[in-house]
Amino acid sequence: MERGIHRVSLITAAFNHRGMNMGFFKRRNDKKKLQKVLDDVQEQVSLEEMLEEGAYSIAGRCEQIMGNAREIDDGKKEYHIVTSYLNDIEIIENLASDEAEEIKKTADHVAKLNKARDQFLNTSKKISDAQFKMIQQQEDEIPDAINNLRKNEEYQSLVKRDMQYLEGEKQEWEIQKRERIRQQKTLRRASYFLFSVVLSAAVLLLILSIGFSYDLRDAWIAVIAVAVLCAAVIVVRLENGRLDIRQARANINYAITLLNKVKLKYVSITSAVDYTREKYHVRDAREFMYQWDLYQEAVREQEKYRQTNQDLNYYYDKLVNLLKKCSLYDSRVWIEQPQALIDPKEMVEIKHNLIVRRQKLRSKIAYNLEIVRKERRKIDEMLRKKQKISPQEAELIRTIDQMADLGKK
């Protein structure tokens, strides 16, 4: 019993489908008419009687017929469209030479502009969207920013070289100071050694003079002269060393003072350079200039793309208007395949594909028609086996025949 209810509801749902607009239907209210007949069958024929007398199978076959009828209708609609396109091709192929030449020239413009647009869309971006947007927002100030960054980087390099030079000078004076201090220590040790030698010589001369009564006046003079000369040299060298050390310390302090000033300049200019680099997301002025060049190139490409689209829209409209004058079924479809209007080989290929497609549709329609006729014959066989047919069942069959326009074929 539940299966009988389900089957009848499936039939009802089938006629509630979008197929209500099919070509088999002669009037828009045919669906309501069939629905009324089905409702009458449900109200006046018990489910047990439907199952016993085969009404269930009749309803199922009616559902099958309508399903195939929708397939036939859809196929015929598509068959009509394909045939219309083939007729359009025939019209285009038989155009007068002057009309065909103008259409060909316009289609050639469309094809070239399409190619240019596709090349732009398929070209990988040289500048990121974020970088492009950032430069676009600050476009007016970018040239000055690049120039300022370049000058600041040059000044930064100059200050850095000065800082390195002063650092080198300070190191040299440090080395010189340490060398002079080492020399001072050496001279002091030499003075101690000289004093020991002179003292030893004096003791020796004194012993020889007193103990052996030698006349060593000349020796005394020589020892004293050597001692005085060496002492003078050591004293002079010590004094010069002291002066050099003092000068080295003064130079070191001066170098440190200058170095501190230069470091402050370097920190300041480095801060300015780093801020600009961070603000514009670049490593240096060279990269900044490169990004600016890429941006300008992208702007030119966008303008070219915009102009291409304007030209393309113009030639789209022109091509459609030219084709409309030929009374085609669909004039706009050719703007997507302009090459077929230029190259006969392309048109032959499209024509061949449409012919193959139409043949398949014809086979599909014939296949569904055969199924409909077969199901209708089975319904007749089932009806002949029944002892009686209710008025509602008869109305259902008649309505199916009228709507499907098949009769008892």
CSV table of C-alpha atoms in Angstrom, one decimal:
chain,number,residue,atom,x,y,z
A,1,MET,CA,0.0,0.0,0.0
A,2,GLU,CA,2.8,2.4,0.9
A,3,ARG,CA,4.5,1.6,-2.4
A,4,GLY,CA,1.4,2.5,-4.3
A,5,ILE,CA,1.3,5.9,-2.6
A,6,HIS,CA,5.0,6.4,-3.3
A,7,ARG,CA,4.6,5.6,-7.0
A,8,VAL,CA,1.6,7.9,-7.5
A,9,SER,CA,3.5,10.7,-5.7
A,10,LEU,CA,6.5,10.1,-8.0
A,11,ILE,CA,4.2,10.6,-11.1
A,12,THR,CA,2.9,13.8,-9.5
A,13,ALA,CA,6.5,15.1,-8.8
A,14,ALA,CA,7.5,14.3,-12.4
A,15,PHE,CA,4.8,16.6,-13.8
A,16,ASN,CA,5.8,19.3,-11.3
A,17,HIS,CA,9.3,19.3,-12.7
A,18,ARG,CA,10.7,22.1,-15.0
A,19,GLY,CA,9.4,20.1,-18.0
A,20,MET,CA,6.1,22.0,-17.8
A,21,ASN,CA,7.6,24.3,-20.5
A,22,MET,CA,8.3,21.5,-23.0
A,23,GLY,CA,7.3,21.7,-26.6
A,24,PHE,CA,5.0,18.7,-26.2
A,25,PHE,CA,2.7,20.7,-24.0
A,26,LYS,CA,0.1,22.7,-26.0
A,27,ARG,CA,-1.1,24.9,-23.2
A,28,ARG,CA,0.5,26.1,-20.0
A,29,ASN,CA,-2.4,24.8,-17.8
A,30,ASP,CA,-1.9,21.2,-19.1
A,31,LYS,CA,0.1,20.4,-16.1
A,32,LYS,CA,-2.7,21.4,-13.8
A,33,LYS,CA,-5.1,19.4,-15.9
A,34,LEU,CA,-2.9,16.2,-15.5
A,35,GLN,CA,-2.5,16.9,-11.8
A,36,LYS,CA,-6.3,17.1,-11.4
A,37,VAL,CA,-6.7,13.7,-13.2
A,38,LEU,CA,-4.0,12.1,-10.9
A,39,ASP,CA,-5.8,13.5,-7.8
A,40,ASP,CA,-9.1,12.1,-9.1
A,41,VAL,CA,-7.4,8.7,-9.5
A,42,GLN,CA,-6.1,8.8,-5.9
A,43,GLU,CA,-9.4,9.9,-4.5
A,44,GLN,CA,-11.8,7.5,-6.4
A,45,VAL,CA,-9.7,4.3,-6.8
A,46,SER,CA,-8.6,2.4,-3.8
A,47,LEU,CA,-4.9,1.5,-3.6
A,48,GLU,CA,-5.7,-2.2,-3.3
A,49,GLU,CA,-7.7,-2.0,-6.5
A,50,MET,CA,-4.8,-0.1,-8.2
A,51,LEU,CA,-2.4,-2.9,-7.2
A,52,GLU,CA,-4.7,-5.7,-8.2
A,53,GLU,CA,-5.7,-4.3,-11.6
A,54,GLY,CA,-2.2,-3.1,-12.5
A,55,ALA,CA,-2.8,0.6,-12.0
A,56,TYR,CA,0.5,0.8,-10.2
A,57,SER,CA,2.4,-0.4,-13.3
A,58,ILE,CA,0.4,1.9,-15.6
A,59,ALA,CA,1.3,4.9,-13.4
A,60,GLY,CA,5.0,3.9,-13.4
A,61,ARG,CA,5.0,3.6,-17.2
A,62,CYS,CA,3.3,7.0,-17.5
A,63,GLU,CA,6.1,8.4,-15.3
A,64,GLN,CA,8.7,6.8,-17.6
A,65,ILE,CA,7.0,8.3,-20.7
A,66,MET,CA,7.0,11.8,-19.3
A,67,GLY,CA,10.7,11.5,-18.2
A,68,ASN,CA,11.7,10.5,-21.8
A,69,ALA,CA,9.4,13.2,-23.1
A,70,ARG,CA,11.4,15.8,-21.2
A,71,GLU,CA,14.6,14.3,-22.7
A,72,ILE,CA,13.1,14.6,-26.2
A,73,ASP,CA,12.0,18.2,-25.6
A,74,ASP,CA,15.4,19.2,-24.3
A,75,GLY,CA,17.1,17.4,-27.2
A,76,LYS,CA,14.8,19.2,-29.7
A,77,LYS,CA,15.6,22.6,-28.2
A,78,GLU,CA,19.3,21.9,-28.4
A,79,TYR,CA,18.9,20.5,-31.9
A,80,HIS,CA,17.2,23.7,-32.9
A,81,ILE,CA,20.0,25.8,-31.5
A,82,VAL,CA,22.7,23.7,-33.2
A,83,THR,CA,20.8,23.9,-36.5
A,84,SER,CA,20.5,27.7,-36.1
A,85,TYR,CA,24.3,28.0,-35.7
A,86,LEU,CA,24.8,25.9,-38.8
A,87,ASN,CA,22.5,28.2,-40.7
A,88,ASP,CA,24.5,31.2,-39.4
A,89,ILE,CA,27.7,29.7,-40.7
A,90,GLU,CA,26.0,29.1,-44.1
A,91,ILE,CA,24.9,32.7,-44.1
A,92,ILE,CA,28.4,33.9,-43.2
A,93,GLU,CA,30.0,31.7,-45.9
A,94,ASN,CA,27.7,33.1,-48.6
A,95,LEU,CA,28.1,36.8,-47.7
A,96,ALA,CA,29.0,39.3,-50.5
A,97,SER,CA,32.7,39.9,-50.8
A,98,ASP,CA,32.5,43.5,-49.5
A,99,GLU,CA,30.4,42.5,-46.4
A,100,ALA,CA,32.6,39.5,-45.7
A,101,GLU,CA,35.8,41.7,-46.0
A,102,GLU,CA,34.5,44.2,-43.5
A,103,ILE,CA,33.5,41.5,-41.0
A,104,LYS,CA,36.9,39.8,-41.5
A,105,LYS,CA,38.8,43.1,-40.8
A,106,THR,CA,36.7,43.8,-37.7
A,107,ALA,CA,37.2,40.2,-36.4
A,108,ASP,CA,40.9,40.5,-37.0
A,109,HIS,CA,41.0,43.5,-34.7
A,110,VAL,CA,39.0,41.6,-32.1
A,111,ALA,CA,41.4,38.6,-32.3
A,112,LYS,CA,44.5,40.8,-32.0
A,113,LEU,CA,43.1,42.8,-29.1
A,114,ASN,CA,42.0,39.6,-27.4
A,115,LYS,CA,45.5,38.2,-27.7
A,116,ALA,CA,47.0,41.4,-26.3
A,117,ARG,CA,44.7,41.3,-23.4
A,118,ASP,CA,45.4,37.7,-22.7
A,119,GLN,CA,49.1,38.3,-22.8
A,120,PHE,CA,48.8,41.1,-20.2
A,121,LEU,CA,46.6,38.8,-18.0
A,122,ASN,CA,49.0,35.9,-18.3
A,123,THR,CA,52.2,37.9,-17.8
A,124,SER,CA,53.6,37.4,-14.3
A,125,LYS,CA,53.7,40.6,-12.3
A,126,LYS,CA,57.1,42.1,-11.8
A,127,ILE,CA,56.0,44.1,-8.8
A,128,SER,CA,53.8,42.9,-6.0
A,129,ASP,CA,50.3,44.3,-5.5
A,130,ALA,CA,51.3,45.5,-2.0
A,131,GLN,CA,54.4,47.4,-3.4
A,132,PHE,CA,52.3,48.8,-6.3
A,133,LYS,CA,49.6,50.0,-3.9
A,134,MET,CA,52.1,51.6,-1.5
A,135,ILE,CA,53.9,53.5,-4.3
A,136,GLN,CA,50.6,54.5,-5.9
A,137,GLN,CA,49.5,56.0,-2.6
A,138,GLN,CA,52.7,58.1,-2.4
A,139,GLU,CA,53.4,58.5,-6.1
A,140,ASP,CA,53.9,62.3,-5.9
A,141,GLU,CA,56.6,62.1,-3.2
A,142,ILE,CA,58.5,59.1,-4.5
A,143,PRO,CA,60.9,60.8,-6.9
A,144,ASP,CA,62.0,63.2,-4.1
A,145,ALA,CA,62.2,60.3,-1.6
A,146,ILE,CA,64.5,58.4,-4.0
A,147,ASN,CA,66.7,61.4,-4.5
A,148,ASN,CA,66.9,62.1,-0.7
A,149,LEU,CA,67.6,58.5,0.0
A,150,ARG,CA,70.4,58.4,-2.5
A,151,LYS,CA,72.0,61.6,-1.1
A,152,ASN,CA,71.6,60.3,2.5
A,153,GLU,CA,73.2,57.0,1.6
A,154,GLU,CA,76.1,58.9,-0.1
A,155,TYR,CA,76.5,61.1,3.0
A,156,GLN,CA,76.3,58.1,5.2
A,157,SER,CA,79.1,56.5,3.3
A,158,LEU,CA,81.2,59.7,3.5
A,159,VAL,CA,80.6,59.9,7.3
A,160,LYS,CA,81.4,56.3,7.6
A,161,ARG,CA,84.7,56.8,5.8
A,162,ASP,CA,85.5,59.7,8.0
A,163,MET,CA,84.7,57.7,11.1
A,164,GLN,CA,87.0,54.9,9.8
A,165,TYR,CA,89.7,57.4,9.1
A,166,LEU,CA,89.6,58.9,12.5
A,167,GLU,CA,89.4,55.5,14.1
A,168,GLY,CA,92.6,54.6,12.1
A,169,GLU,CA,94.3,57.9,13.2
A,170,LYS,CA,93.4,57.2,16.8
A,171,GLN,CA,94.9,53.7,16.6
A,172,GLU,CA,98.1,55.1,15.0
A,173,TRP,CA,98.5,57.6,17.9
A,174,GLU,CA,97.8,54.8,20.4
A,175,ILE,CA,100.5,52.7,18.8
A,176,GLN,CA,102.9,55.7,18.7
A,177,LYS,CA,102.2,56.5,22.4
A,178,ARG,CA,102.9,52.9,23.4
A,179,GLU,CA,106.1,52.9,21.3
A,180,ARG,CA,107.3,56.0,23.0
A,181,ILE,CA,106.5,54.7,26.4
A,182,ARG,CA,108.5,51.5,25.5
A,183,GLN,CA,111.4,53.7,24.3
A,184,GLN,CA,111.3,55.7,27.6
A,185,LYS,CA,111.6,52.5,29.6
A,186,THR,CA,114.5,51.3,27.4
A,187,LEU,CA,116.3,54.7,27.8
A,188,ARG,CA,115.9,54.5,31.6
A,189,ARG,CA,117.4,51.1,31.6
A,190,ALA,CA,120.2,52.3,29.4
A,191,SER,CA,120.8,55.2,31.8
A,192,TYR,CA,121.1,52.8,34.7
A,193,PHE,CA,123.5,50.7,32.7
A,194,LEU,CA,125.6,53.7,31.7
A,195,PHE,CA,125.7,54.9,35.3
A,196,SER,CA,127.0,51.4,36.3
A,197,VAL,CA,129.6,51.4,33.6
A,198,VAL,CA,130.9,54.9,34.4
A,199,LEU,CA,130.9,54.1,38.1
A,200,SER,CA,132.9,50.9,37.5
A,201,ALA,CA,135.3,52.8,35.2
A,202,ALA,CA,135.8,55.5,37.8
A,203,VAL,CA,136.5,52.9,40.5
A,204,LEU,CA,139.0,51.1,38.3
A,205,LEU,CA,140.8,54.4,37.4
A,206,LEU,CA,140.9,55.4,41.0
A,207,ILE,CA,142.4,52.1,42.0
A,208,LEU,CA,145.1,52.3,39.3
A,209,SER,CA,145.8,55.9,40.2
A,210,ILE,CA,146.2,55.3,43.9
A,211,GLY,CA,147.5,51.8,44.0
A,212,PHE,CA,149.9,51.9,41.1
A,213,SER,CA,150.6,55.6,40.8
A,214,TYR,CA,149.6,55.7,37.1
A,215,ASP,CA,148.9,59.0,35.4
A,216,LEU,CA,145.4,58.4,34.2
A,217,ARG,CA,144.3,62.0,33.6
A,218,ASP,CA,143.5,61.4,30.0
A,219,ALA,CA,141.5,58.3,30.9
A,220,TRP,CA,139.5,60.3,33.4
A,221,ILE,CA,138.8,62.9,30.8
A,222,ALA,CA,137.7,60.3,28.3
A,223,VAL,CA,135.5,58.5,30.8
A,224,ILE,CA,133.9,61.8,31.9
A,225,ALA,CA,133.4,62.9,28.3
A,226,VAL,CA,131.8,59.6,27.3
A,227,ALA,CA,129.6,59.7,30.4
A,228,VAL,CA,128.5,63.3,29.8
A,229,LEU,CA,127.9,62.6,26.1
A,230,CYS,CA,125.8,59.5,26.7
A,231,ALA,CA,123.9,61.1,29.5
A,232,ALA,CA,123.1,64.1,27.3
A,233,VAL,CA,121.9,61.8,24.5
A,234,ILE,CA,119.7,59.9,27.0
A,235,VAL,CA,118.3,63.0,28.6
A,236,VAL,CA,117.5,64.5,25.2
A,237,ARG,CA,115.9,61.3,24.0
A,238,LEU,CA,113.9,61.0,27.2
A,239,GLU,CA,112.7,64.6,26.9
A,240,ASN,CA,111.7,64.1,23.3
A,241,GLY,CA,109.9,60.9,24.2
A,242,ARG,CA,108.0,62.7,26.9
A,243,LEU,CA,107.0,65.4,24.5
A,244,ASP,CA,106.0,62.8,21.9
A,245,ILE,CA,103.9,61.0,24.5
A,246,ARG,CA,102.1,64.2,25.5
A,247,GLN,CA,101.5,65.1,21.9
A,248,ALA,CA,100.2,61.6,21.2
A,249,ARG,CA,97.8,61.8,24.1
A,250,ALA,CA,96.6,65.2,22.9
A,251,ASN,CA,96.1,63.8,19.4
A,252,ILE,CA,94.3,60.8,20.7
A,253,ASN,CA,91.9,63.0,22.7
A,254,TYR,CA,91.3,65.2,19.7
A,255,ALA,CA,90.7,62.2,17.5
A,256,ILE,CA,88.3,60.8,20.1
A,257,THR,CA,86.4,64.2,20.2
A,258,LEU,CA,86.1,64.3,16.4
A,259,LEU,CA,85.2,60.6,16.3
A,260,ASN,CA,82.4,61.2,18.8
A,261,LYS,CA,81.0,64.1,16.7
A,262,VAL,CA,81.2,62.0,13.5
A,263,LYS,CA,79.5,59.0,15.2
A,264,LEU,CA,76.6,61.3,16.2
A,265,LYS,CA,76.3,62.3,12.6
A,266,TYR,CA,76.5,58.7,11.4
A,267,VAL,CA,73.8,57.6,13.9
A,268,SER,CA,71.6,60.5,12.8
A,269,ILE,CA,72.0,59.9,9.0
A,270,THR,CA,71.7,56.1,9.5
A,271,SER,CA,68.5,56.6,11.4
A,272,ALA,CA,67.1,58.7,8.5
A,273,VAL,CA,68.3,56.1,5.9
A,274,ASP,CA,66.8,53.2,7.9
A,275,TYR,CA,63.5,55.0,8.3
A,276,THR,CA,63.2,55.7,4.5
A,277,ARG,CA,64.1,52.1,3.7
A,278,GLU,CA,61.6,50.8,6.2
A,279,LYS,CA,58.9,53.1,5.0
A,280,TYR,CA,59.2,52.1,1.4
A,281,HIS,CA,60.2,48.5,2.0
A,282,VAL,CA,63.5,48.7,0.1
A,283,ARG,CA,67.1,47.8,0.8
A,284,ASP,CA,68.7,50.8,-0.7
A,285,ALA,CA,68.2,53.7,-3.2
A,286,ARG,CA,69.1,51.4,-6.1
A,287,GLU,CA,66.4,49.0,-5.3
A,288,PHE,CA,64.0,51.9,-4.7
A,289,MET,CA,64.7,53.2,-8.1
A,290,TYR,CA,64.2,49.8,-9.6
A,291,GLN,CA,60.8,49.5,-7.9
A,292,TRP,CA,59.9,52.9,-9.1
A,293,ASP,CA,60.8,51.9,-12.7
A,294,LEU,CA,58.7,48.7,-12.3
A,295,TYR,CA,55.8,50.7,-11.0
A,296,GLN,CA,55.9,53.1,-13.9
A,297,GLU,CA,56.1,50.2,-16.3
A,298,ALA,CA,53.1,48.6,-14.6
A,299,VAL,CA,51.1,51.8,-14.9
A,300,ARG,CA,51.9,52.0,-18.6
A,301,GLU,CA,50.8,48.4,-19.0
A,302,GLN,CA,47.6,49.1,-17.1
A,303,GLU,CA,46.9,52.1,-19.3
A,304,LYS,CA,47.6,50.0,-22.3
A,305,TYR,CA,45.2,47.3,-21.0
A,306,ARG,CA,42.5,49.9,-20.3
A,307,GLN,CA,42.9,51.3,-23.8
A,308,THR,CA,42.8,47.7,-25.2
A,309,ASN,CA,39.6,47.0,-23.4
A,310,GLN,CA,38.1,50.2,-24.7
A,311,ASP,CA,39.1,49.3,-28.3
A,312,LEU,CA,37.9,45.8,-27.7
A,313,ASN,CA,34.5,46.9,-26.6
A,314,TYR,CA,34.3,49.2,-29.6
A,315,TYR,CA,35.2,46.3,-32.1
A,316,TYR,CA,32.9,43.9,-30.1
A,317,ASP,CA,30.0,46.2,-30.8
A,318,LYS,CA,31.0,46.8,-34.3
A,319,LEU,CA,31.3,43.1,-35.1
A,320,VAL,CA,28.0,42.3,-33.5
A,321,ASN,CA,26.2,45.1,-35.4
A,322,LEU,CA,27.8,43.9,-38.7
A,323,LEU,CA,26.6,40.4,-38.0
A,324,LYS,CA,23.1,41.5,-36.9
A,325,LYS,CA,22.7,43.0,-40.3
A,326,CYS,CA,23.1,39.5,-41.7
A,327,SER,CA,20.0,38.3,-39.7
A,328,LEU,CA,21.9,35.7,-37.8
A,329,TYR,CA,20.4,33.6,-35.0
A,330,ASP,CA,23.2,34.6,-32.5
A,331,SER,CA,25.5,37.4,-33.5
A,332,ARG,CA,27.3,37.7,-30.1
A,333,VAL,CA,28.7,34.2,-30.1
A,334,TRP,CA,31.3,35.1,-32.7
A,335,ILE,CA,33.0,37.7,-30.5
A,336,GLU,CA,34.4,34.7,-28.5
A,337,GLN,CA,35.7,33.0,-31.7
A,338,PRO,CA,36.7,35.7,-34.1
A,339,GLN,CA,39.4,33.5,-35.6
A,340,ALA,CA,36.7,31.5,-37.3
A,341,LEU,CA,35.6,34.6,-39.2
A,342,ILE,CA,39.2,35.1,-40.4
A,343,ASP,CA,40.4,31.6,-41.1
A,344,PRO,CA,38.2,29.3,-43.2
A,345,LYS,CA,39.9,26.3,-41.7
A,346,GLU,CA,38.7,27.3,-38.2
A,347,MET,CA,35.1,27.8,-39.6
A,348,VAL,CA,35.2,24.3,-41.2
A,349,GLU,CA,36.3,22.8,-37.8
A,350,ILE,CA,33.4,24.5,-36.0
A,351,LYS,CA,31.0,23.5,-38.7
A,352,HIS,CA,32.2,19.9,-38.4
A,353,ASN,CA,31.8,19.8,-34.6
A,354,LEU,CA,28.3,21.2,-34.9
A,355,ILE,CA,27.3,18.6,-37.5
A,356,VAL,CA,28.6,15.8,-35.3
A,357,ARG,CA,26.8,17.3,-32.3
A,358,ARG,CA,23.5,17.5,-34.3
A,359,GLN,CA,23.8,13.9,-35.3
A,360,LYS,CA,24.3,12.8,-31.7
A,361,LEU,CA,21.2,14.8,-30.7
A,362,ARG,CA,19.2,13.2,-33.5
A,363,SER,CA,20.2,9.8,-32.2
A,364,LYS,CA,19.3,10.8,-28.7
A,365,ILE,CA,15.9,12.0,-29.7
A,366,ALA,CA,15.2,8.9,-31.7
A,367,TYR,CA,16.3,6.7,-28.8
A,368,ASN,CA,13.9,8.4,-26.4
A,369,LEU,CA,11.1,8.4,-28.9
A,370,GLU,CA,11.5,4.6,-29.3
A,371,ILE,CA,11.3,4.2,-25.5
A,372,VAL,CA,8.2,6.3,-25.3
A,373,ARG,CA,6.4,4.3,-28.0
A,374,LYS,CA,7.5,1.0,-26.4
A,375,GLU,CA,6.2,2.1,-23.0
A,376,ARG,CA,2.9,3.3,-24.6
A,377,ARG,CA,2.5,-0.1,-26.3
A,378,LYS,CA,3.1,-1.9,-22.9
A,379,ILE,CA,0.4,0.3,-21.4
A,380,ASP,CA,-2.0,-0.8,-24.1
A,381,GLU,CA,-1.1,-4.4,-23.4
A,382,MET,CA,-1.8,-4.0,-19.7
A,383,LEU,CA,-5.1,-2.3,-20.4
A,384,ARG,CA,-6.2,-5.1,-22.7
A,385,LYS,CA,-5.7,-7.6,-19.8
A,386,LYS,CA,-7.8,-5.6,-17.4
A,387,GLN,CA,-11.5,-6.5,-17.2
A,388,LYS,CA,-12.5,-2.9,-16.8
A,389,ILE,CA,-10.9,0.6,-16.8
A,390,SER,CA,-12.1,3.3,-14.4
A,391,PRO,CA,-13.0,6.6,-15.9
A,392,GLN,CA,-10.1,8.2,-14.0
A,393,GLU,CA,-7.6,5.8,-15.5
A,394,ALA,CA,-9.0,6.4,-18.9
A,395,GLU,CA,-8.7,10.1,-18.4
A,396,LEU,CA,-5.1,9.7,-17.2
A,397,ILE,CA,-4.2,7.8,-20.4
A,398,ARG,CA,-6.0,10.2,-22.6
A,399,THR,CA,-4.3,13.2,-21.0
A,400,ILE,CA,-0.9,11.5,-21.3
A,401,ASP,CA,-1.5,10.9,-25.0
A,402,GLN,CA,-2.7,14.5,-25.6
A,403,MET,CA,0.3,16.1,-23.8
A,404,ALA,CA,2.9,13.8,-25.3
A,405,ASP,CA,1.2,14.0,-28.7
A,406,LEU,CA,1.9,10.3,-29.3
A,407,GLY,CA,-1.4,8.5,-29.4
A,408,LYS,CA,-1.1,4.8,-29.6
A,409,LYS,CA,1.9,4.6,-31.9
